[in-house]
Structure formats: structure tokens, C-alpha cells
mmCIF file of C-alpha atoms in Angstrom:
data_model
loop_
_atom_site.group_PDB
_atom_site.id
_atom_site.type_symbol
_atom_site.label_atom_id
_atom_site.label_comp_id
_atom_site.label_asym_id
_atom_site.label_seq_id
_atom_site.Cartn_x
_atom_site.Cartn_y
_atom_site.Cartn_z
ATOM 1 C CA MET A 1 7.775 -15.035 -0.886
ATOM 2 C CA LYS A 2 9.777 -14.085 -3.644
ATOM 3 C CA LEU A 3 11.470 -10.619 -3.663
ATOM 4 C CA LYS A 4 12.491 -10.256 -7.631
ATOM 5 C CA GLY A 5 14.889 -6.263 -8.505
ATOM 6 C CA LYS A 6 15.885 -5.801 -11.565
ATOM 7 C CA TYR A 7 19.015 -3.271 -12.008
ATOM 8 C CA SER A 8 20.548 -3.061 -15.046
ATOM 9 C CA GLU A 9 24.078 -3.257 -13.278
ATOM 10 C CA SER A 10 26.156 -6.660 -12.819
ATOM 11 C CA ALA A 11 25.300 -9.364 -9.947
ATOM 12 C CA VAL A 12 27.918 -7.705 -7.581
ATOM 13 C CA LEU A 13 25.728 -4.918 -7.464
ATOM 14 C CA TYR A 14 22.834 -6.591 -6.623
ATOM 15 C CA ALA A 15 24.834 -8.325 -4.777
ATOM 16 C CA ILE A 16 25.550 -5.468 -2.451
ATOM 17 C CA ILE A 17 21.561 -4.429 -2.621
ATOM 18 C CA LEU A 18 20.666 -7.513 -0.717
ATOM 19 C CA SER A 19 22.869 -7.369 1.606
ATOM 20 C CA VAL A 20 22.060 -4.402 2.211
ATOM 21 C CA ALA A 21 18.819 -2.256 1.519
ATOM 22 C CA ALA A 22 16.984 -5.794 0.728
ATOM 23 C CA VAL A 23 16.761 -6.735 5.072
ATOM 24 C CA LEU A 24 14.615 -4.120 5.605
ATOM 25 C CA ALA A 25 11.817 -4.426 2.366
ATOM 26 C CA VAL A 26 11.625 -8.241 3.639
ATOM 27 C CA VAL A 27 10.704 -6.996 6.740
ATOM 28 C CA VAL A 28 8.439 -4.623 5.405
ATOM 29 C CA PHE A 29 6.498 -6.956 3.569
ATOM 30 C CA PHE A 30 6.434 -9.848 5.637
ATOM 31 C CA VAL A 31 4.095 -7.747 7.631
ATOM 32 C CA VAL A 32 2.206 -6.569 4.954
ATOM 33 C CA LEU A 33 1.294 -10.480 3.985
ATOM 34 C CA ASN A 34 -0.598 -10.789 7.656
ATOM 35 C CA MET A 35 -2.218 -7.854 8.126
ATOM 36 C CA VAL A 36 -5.912 -8.979 8.743
ATOM 37 C CA GLY A 37 -9.053 -6.719 8.264
ATOM 38 C CA GLY A 38 -9.292 -3.085 7.762
ATOM 39 C CA ASP A 39 -8.929 -1.053 11.051
ATOM 40 C CA LYS A 40 -5.441 -3.026 11.962
ATOM 41 C CA ALA A 41 -3.053 -0.777 11.837
ATOM 42 C CA PRO A 42 1.022 -0.983 11.211
ATOM 43 C CA LYS A 43 2.456 -3.364 12.845
ATOM 44 C CA THR A 44 6.564 -4.455 13.939
ATOM 45 C CA PRO A 45 6.252 -7.628 12.249
ATOM 46 C CA ASP A 46 7.033 -10.610 15.053
ATOM 47 C CA THR A 47 10.185 -11.961 14.054
ATOM 48 C CA THR A 48 9.968 -15.272 15.521
ATOM 49 C CA ALA A 49 6.537 -16.048 13.747
ATOM 50 C CA GLU A 50 7.029 -19.573 12.011
ATOM 51 C CA GLN A 51 6.495 -18.516 8.991
ATOM 52 C CA THR A 52 8.949 -17.776 7.011
ATOM 53 C CA THR A 53 9.855 -15.167 4.010
ATOM 54 C CA GLU A 54 12.026 -15.798 0.480
ATOM 55 C CA GLN A 55 13.994 -14.261 -0.967
ATOM 56 C CA ALA A 56 15.541 -13.987 -4.738
ATOM 57 C CA GLY A 57 16.379 -11.681 -7.388
ATOM 58 C CA GLU A 58 17.199 -11.147 -10.753
ATOM 59 C CA THR A 59 18.968 -9.211 -12.520
ATOM 60 C CA SER A 60 19.921 -7.260 -15.971
ATOM 61 C CA PRO A 61 22.456 -5.899 -17.943
ATOM 62 C CA ALA A 62 22.348 -2.971 -19.061
ATOM 63 C CA GLU A 63 20.636 -2.022 -22.986
ATOM 64 C CA GLU A 64 22.585 0.430 -24.719
ATOM 65 C CA GLY A 65 22.306 3.660 -23.688
ATOM 66 C CA GLY A 66 19.346 2.132 -20.897
ATOM 67 C CA TYR A 67 19.643 3.926 -18.064
ATOM 68 C CA VAL A 68 21.633 2.224 -14.658
ATOM 69 C CA ALA A 69 20.844 3.553 -10.930
ATOM 70 C CA ASP A 70 23.705 3.629 -8.951
ATOM 71 C CA ARG A 71 23.777 1.503 -6.181
ATOM 72 C CA ASP A 72 22.246 3.868 -3.480
ATOM 73 C CA LEU A 73 19.854 5.699 -5.586
ATOM 74 C CA ALA A 74 19.386 1.270 -6.256
ATOM 75 C CA ASN A 75 19.204 0.940 -2.698
ATOM 76 C CA GLU A 76 17.179 3.488 -1.306
ATOM 77 C CA MET A 77 14.465 2.650 -4.297
ATOM 78 C CA PHE A 78 14.250 -1.030 -3.257
ATOM 79 C CA ASP A 79 13.026 -0.077 0.547
ATOM 80 C CA ALA A 80 11.303 2.758 -0.607
ATOM 81 C CA ALA A 81 8.905 0.614 -2.864
ATOM 82 C CA ALA A 82 8.613 -2.147 0.009
ATOM 83 C CA ASP A 83 6.896 0.185 2.072
ATOM 84 C CA LEU A 84 5.075 2.204 -0.457
ATOM 85 C CA ILE A 85 3.110 -1.382 -1.057
ATOM 86 C CA TYR A 86 2.447 -2.146 2.490
ATOM 87 C CA LYS A 87 0.842 1.528 2.955
ATOM 88 C CA ASN A 88 -0.996 0.750 -0.832
ATOM 89 C CA TYR A 89 -2.459 -2.075 0.713
ATOM 90 C CA THR A 90 -3.460 -0.167 3.658
ATOM 91 C CA VAL A 91 -4.759 2.432 2.507
ATOM 92 C CA LEU A 92 -6.759 -0.156 -0.347
ATOM 93 C CA LYS A 93 -8.800 -2.012 2.664
ATOM 94 C CA LEU A 94 -9.954 1.753 4.729
ATOM 95 C CA TYR A 95 -10.846 2.865 1.333
ATOM 96 C CA TYR A 96 -11.748 1.051 -1.398
ATOM 97 C CA THR A 97 -12.205 -3.027 0.018
ATOM 98 C CA LYS A 98 -13.401 -3.181 3.394
ATOM 99 C CA GLY A 99 -13.609 -0.089 5.351
ATOM 100 C CA LEU A 100 -13.845 0.678 9.259
ATOM 101 C CA ASP A 101 -17.040 -0.413 11.648
ATOM 102 C CA HIS A 102 -18.792 1.857 12.731
ATOM 103 C CA LYS A 103 -21.312 2.427 15.705
ATOM 104 C CA ASP A 104 -25.091 2.616 15.055
ATOM 105 C CA GLU A 105 -27.087 6.251 15.876
ATOM 106 C CA PRO A 106 -29.179 6.207 18.649
ATOM 107 C CA TYR A 107 -32.793 4.576 18.286
ATOM 108 C CA GLY A 108 -31.052 2.853 15.511
ATOM 109 C CA ASN A 109 -31.891 6.221 13.211
ATOM 110 C CA THR A 110 -29.894 7.613 10.180
ATOM 111 C CA PRO A 111 -27.205 9.974 11.462
ATOM 112 C CA GLU A 112 -27.914 13.151 10.089
ATOM 113 C CA ASP A 113 -24.990 14.773 8.028
ATOM 114 C CA GLY A 114 -24.969 10.981 6.164
ATOM 115 C CA TYR A 115 -21.202 10.085 8.935
ATOM 116 C CA TYR A 116 -21.588 6.914 11.468
ATOM 117 C CA THR A 117 -19.417 7.293 14.185
ATOM 118 C CA VAL A 118 -16.260 5.005 13.522
ATOM 119 C CA ASP A 119 -15.621 2.112 15.605
ATOM 120 C CA SER A 120 -11.988 1.319 15.825
ATOM 121 C CA ASP A 121 -9.553 1.825 18.620
ATOM 122 C CA THR A 122 -6.727 2.504 15.914
ATOM 123 C CA TYR A 123 -7.879 4.382 14.160
ATOM 124 C CA THR A 124 -9.177 7.420 15.956
ATOM 125 C CA SER A 125 -9.122 10.773 13.588
ATOM 126 C CA LEU A 126 -9.067 11.925 10.460
ATOM 127 C CA GLU A 127 -6.253 13.427 10.451
ATOM 128 C CA GLN A 128 -4.433 9.623 10.802
ATOM 129 C CA ILE A 129 -5.644 8.304 7.956
ATOM 130 C CA GLU A 130 -4.631 11.199 5.111
ATOM 131 C CA GLU A 131 -1.208 10.938 6.618
ATOM 132 C CA ILE A 132 -0.998 7.568 5.336
ATOM 133 C CA VAL A 133 -2.805 8.683 2.566
ATOM 134 C CA ASP A 134 -0.414 11.523 1.915
ATOM 135 C CA SER A 135 2.296 10.091 2.593
ATOM 136 C CA THR A 136 1.523 7.184 -0.141
ATOM 137 C CA TYR A 137 0.929 8.827 -3.006
ATOM 138 C CA VAL A 138 2.007 11.804 -4.843
ATOM 139 C CA LYS A 139 -0.750 14.945 -4.104
ATOM 140 C CA LYS A 140 -2.810 14.948 -6.874
ATOM 141 C CA PHE A 141 -4.379 12.042 -6.540
ATOM 142 C CA ALA A 142 -4.582 11.893 -2.491
ATOM 143 C CA THR A 143 -6.776 14.477 -2.353
ATOM 144 C CA GLU A 144 -8.740 12.116 -5.176
ATOM 145 C CA ILE A 145 -8.610 9.574 -2.643
ATOM 146 C CA LYS A 146 -9.304 11.566 0.353
ATOM 147 C CA THR A 147 -12.392 13.404 -1.002
ATOM 148 C CA ASN A 148 -14.182 11.387 -3.919
ATOM 149 C CA PRO A 149 -12.248 8.356 -4.698
ATOM 150 C CA LEU A 150 -16.074 5.542 -5.632
ATOM 151 C CA GLY A 151 -17.647 8.159 -6.663
ATOM 152 C CA TYR A 152 -19.664 9.327 -3.745
ATOM 153 C CA GLY A 153 -17.428 11.543 -1.662
ATOM 154 C CA ALA A 154 -15.097 11.541 0.729
ATOM 155 C CA ILE A 155 -15.335 8.364 2.665
ATOM 156 C CA TYR A 156 -13.971 9.641 5.996
ATOM 157 C CA LYS A 157 -15.104 13.300 7.978
ATOM 158 C CA THR A 158 -15.122 14.694 11.696
ATOM 159 C CA ARG A 159 -18.111 14.982 13.187
ATOM 160 C CA ASP A 160 -19.187 17.592 14.458
ATOM 161 C CA ASN A 161 -18.524 16.224 17.354
ATOM 162 C CA GLY A 162 -15.595 15.793 17.139
ATOM 163 C CA THR A 163 -15.468 11.317 16.264
ATOM 164 C CA LEU A 164 -13.809 9.151 13.212
ATOM 165 C CA GLY A 165 -16.771 9.438 10.783
ATOM 166 C CA ILE A 166 -17.857 7.221 7.688
ATOM 167 C CA ILE A 167 -19.804 8.134 5.023
ATOM 168 C CA GLU A 168 -23.381 6.426 5.523
ATOM 169 C CA ASN A 169 -23.734 4.354 2.502
ATOM 170 C CA TYR A 170 -20.564 3.273 2.316
ATOM 171 C CA THR A 171 -19.645 -0.298 -0.032
ATOM 172 C CA PRO A 172 -17.007 -1.732 -0.333
ATOM 173 C CA MET A 173 -15.801 -2.447 -4.148
ATOM 174 C CA PRO A 174 -15.653 -5.960 -5.401
ATOM 175 C CA TYR A 175 -11.845 -7.039 -4.285
ATOM 176 C CA ASP A 176 -11.316 -10.506 -5.322
ATOM 177 C CA MET A 177 -7.167 -10.346 -5.097
ATOM 178 C CA SER A 178 -5.290 -11.963 -2.725
ATOM 179 C CA TRP A 179 -1.869 -9.692 -1.897
ATOM 180 C CA GLU A 180 0.063 -12.697 -0.357
ATOM 181 C CA ASN A 181 3.601 -14.469 -1.147
ATOM 182 C CA PRO A 182 3.343 -11.425 -3.911
ATOM 183 C CA GLN A 183 6.271 -11.528 -6.469
ATOM 184 C CA VAL A 184 7.985 -8.371 -6.700
ATOM 185 C CA GLU A 185 9.592 -6.559 -9.364
ATOM 186 C CA ILE A 186 11.138 -3.195 -9.259
ATOM 187 C CA ASP A 187 12.433 -1.347 -12.833
ATOM 188 C CA PRO A 188 14.426 1.673 -12.093
ATOM 189 C CA GLN A 189 13.717 4.717 -15.099
ATOM 190 C CA SER A 190 15.271 7.698 -14.602
ATOM 191 C CA ASP A 191 16.270 8.863 -10.884
ATOM 192 C CA THR A 192 13.130 9.987 -9.933
ATOM 193 C CA GLU A 193 11.638 7.493 -11.077
ATOM 194 C CA CYS A 194 10.646 3.705 -10.601
ATOM 195 C CA ILE A 195 7.998 1.038 -11.718
ATOM 196 C CA ILE A 196 7.084 -1.971 -9.647
ATOM 197 C CA ASN A 197 5.607 -4.700 -10.719
ATOM 198 C CA ILE A 198 3.367 -7.154 -8.742
ATOM 199 C CA THR A 199 1.916 -10.072 -9.066
ATOM 200 C CA ILE A 200 -0.880 -11.338 -6.620
ATOM 201 C CA HIS A 201 -3.497 -13.769 -7.009
ATOM 202 C CA ASN A 202 -6.527 -14.707 -7.865
ATOM 203 C CA LYS A 203 -8.773 -16.200 -4.735
ATOM 204 C CA THR A 204 -11.246 -18.157 -6.519
ATOM 205 C CA ASP A 205 -8.969 -20.609 -8.470
ATOM 206 C CA ASN A 206 -5.554 -18.747 -7.371
ATOM 207 C CA SER A 207 -4.179 -17.663 -11.064
ATOM 208 C CA GLU A 208 -1.539 -14.920 -11.095
ATOM 209 C CA VAL A 209 -2.829 -11.758 -11.920
ATOM 210 C CA PRO A 210 0.264 -9.154 -12.921
ATOM 211 C CA VAL A 211 0.022 -4.830 -11.262
ATOM 212 C CA SER A 212 2.037 -2.683 -11.926
ATOM 213 C CA ALA A 213 2.751 0.781 -10.451
ATOM 214 C CA THR A 214 5.306 4.090 -10.338
ATOM 215 C CA MET A 215 6.699 6.184 -8.055
ATOM 216 C CA VAL A 216 8.212 8.758 -8.548
ATOM 217 C CA LYS A 217 10.458 11.244 -6.101
ATOM 218 C CA LYS A 218 9.384 14.029 -4.753
ATOM 219 C CA SER A 219 10.776 16.085 -2.286
ATOM 220 C CA ALA A 220 8.729 14.368 0.496
ATOM 221 C CA GLY A 221 9.910 11.508 -0.309
ATOM 222 C CA TRP A 222 8.760 8.381 -3.035
ATOM 223 C CA ARG A 223 5.213 8.290 -3.998
ATOM 224 C CA LEU A 224 2.801 6.224 -5.675
ATOM 225 C CA LYS A 225 1.146 7.819 -8.608
ATOM 226 C CA SER A 226 -1.483 5.751 -8.568
ATOM 227 C CA VAL A 227 -3.807 3.056 -5.441
ATOM 228 C CA ILE A 228 -2.152 -0.816 -6.953
ATOM 229 C CA TYR A 229 -5.283 -2.764 -6.600
#
């Protein structure tokens, strides 16, 4: 996998970023590319795995009057982008493209509250799932994901018996993009804002599909302004 760090700084700064920050970012992206199934929790990657990850980068001179991130901040942005893309991929599957398996009601009945009990050893509470959302997106968008991401209400809730429930009529949205071997470039805009440009692939013909997002720095850390599809 190729990670491109776009900074308006010299090659010396880029070398420093690679040696200090990029290692963690590579690890995170390695995990993203090998996640399988919507109910899999984030795991620490096995560094002895046969699959290897290639990292490359490029720099560009600062444009006249343009923003230049210092070494420490560029370091921080690089790591934050990697972490947020990983968590975004988790949220994408949980809420939009797959959802969680559920248990049938007794005798095959329709659930009275409109929610089935989730059947997962990994995700067992609403708080557990919503913590991922809250730590990934700005507050306003996190609220939208938790309450009405697909237009027909909250996907998950705590049922009266205390179990995690998934909405009865959950319908995954069509999605044919692959996140295998994405190319990623970060483009700092200010001390508190950074654009993330990602190239993923169409599953049908493997054509490149560019997507982008903006992350901003809040008091609790960096957050995405929206879901990256």
C-alpha cells in the first residue's frame, strides 16, 4: 500500500515524518485493508503476516503565501488521518454497508419495538458502537449517524431487556468500492484543518475512484467532518 504525505515543506521534513510518524500510520492502514466482516472489532495487526505494505511519499514546495505545517503538527496530522480512516471504515460497515447480524424473535415474531437483538460477540452495547462514532466525526455529523444515517431512524438502540438492538428493516446501501491498497495523501490547510485525499477502487473493474474528506482539530482531538464513502 502506498501512503503519500503531501506537505508544503522540504524533503528533509518529509524524511523526518517518514521516520517518526509514518510507522504508526502504516500499521493502521494495514489493519484497515484486512478487516473482514461488519462485526469485527479493531485489532492490532500481526507484524509477521505475509502481506507487506509499501509506503511512499512526495513533497511539494510551499506555494507563495501558502500554509506550511511544522514538523510536529505534520506528524500529528499524518497519524490522525490514518486512525480516522480506519475508524471511518468501521463505521461505514456498521451503519451503512453491512450492519450487524441479529437473533430472531421467539417463534419468528416481528419485534414489538421494531428492533432485533444483535448477535455479535464483539459489539454488545450501544455505548460501545457510539463511542467509535463520537471519536471519529465532529459532533453534528456524529449525531446524524447515530440518529438517522439512512433516512429511516436510528440503526441501533438499547432494547428494553438491555441488549443491543438493530432496526428491523435495516437495508444496507449499495456499495461496490474496495478499500484494498488505497493511496492516501494529506494536504494540511491550517493548524486545525487538513484535507485527506484517498484513491480507492471499484470492485467491478478495479478502476480508481478518488474520494476526499476534511478533518478538523477539536478539543478532544482530530475529527472527520463527514463519512468517507
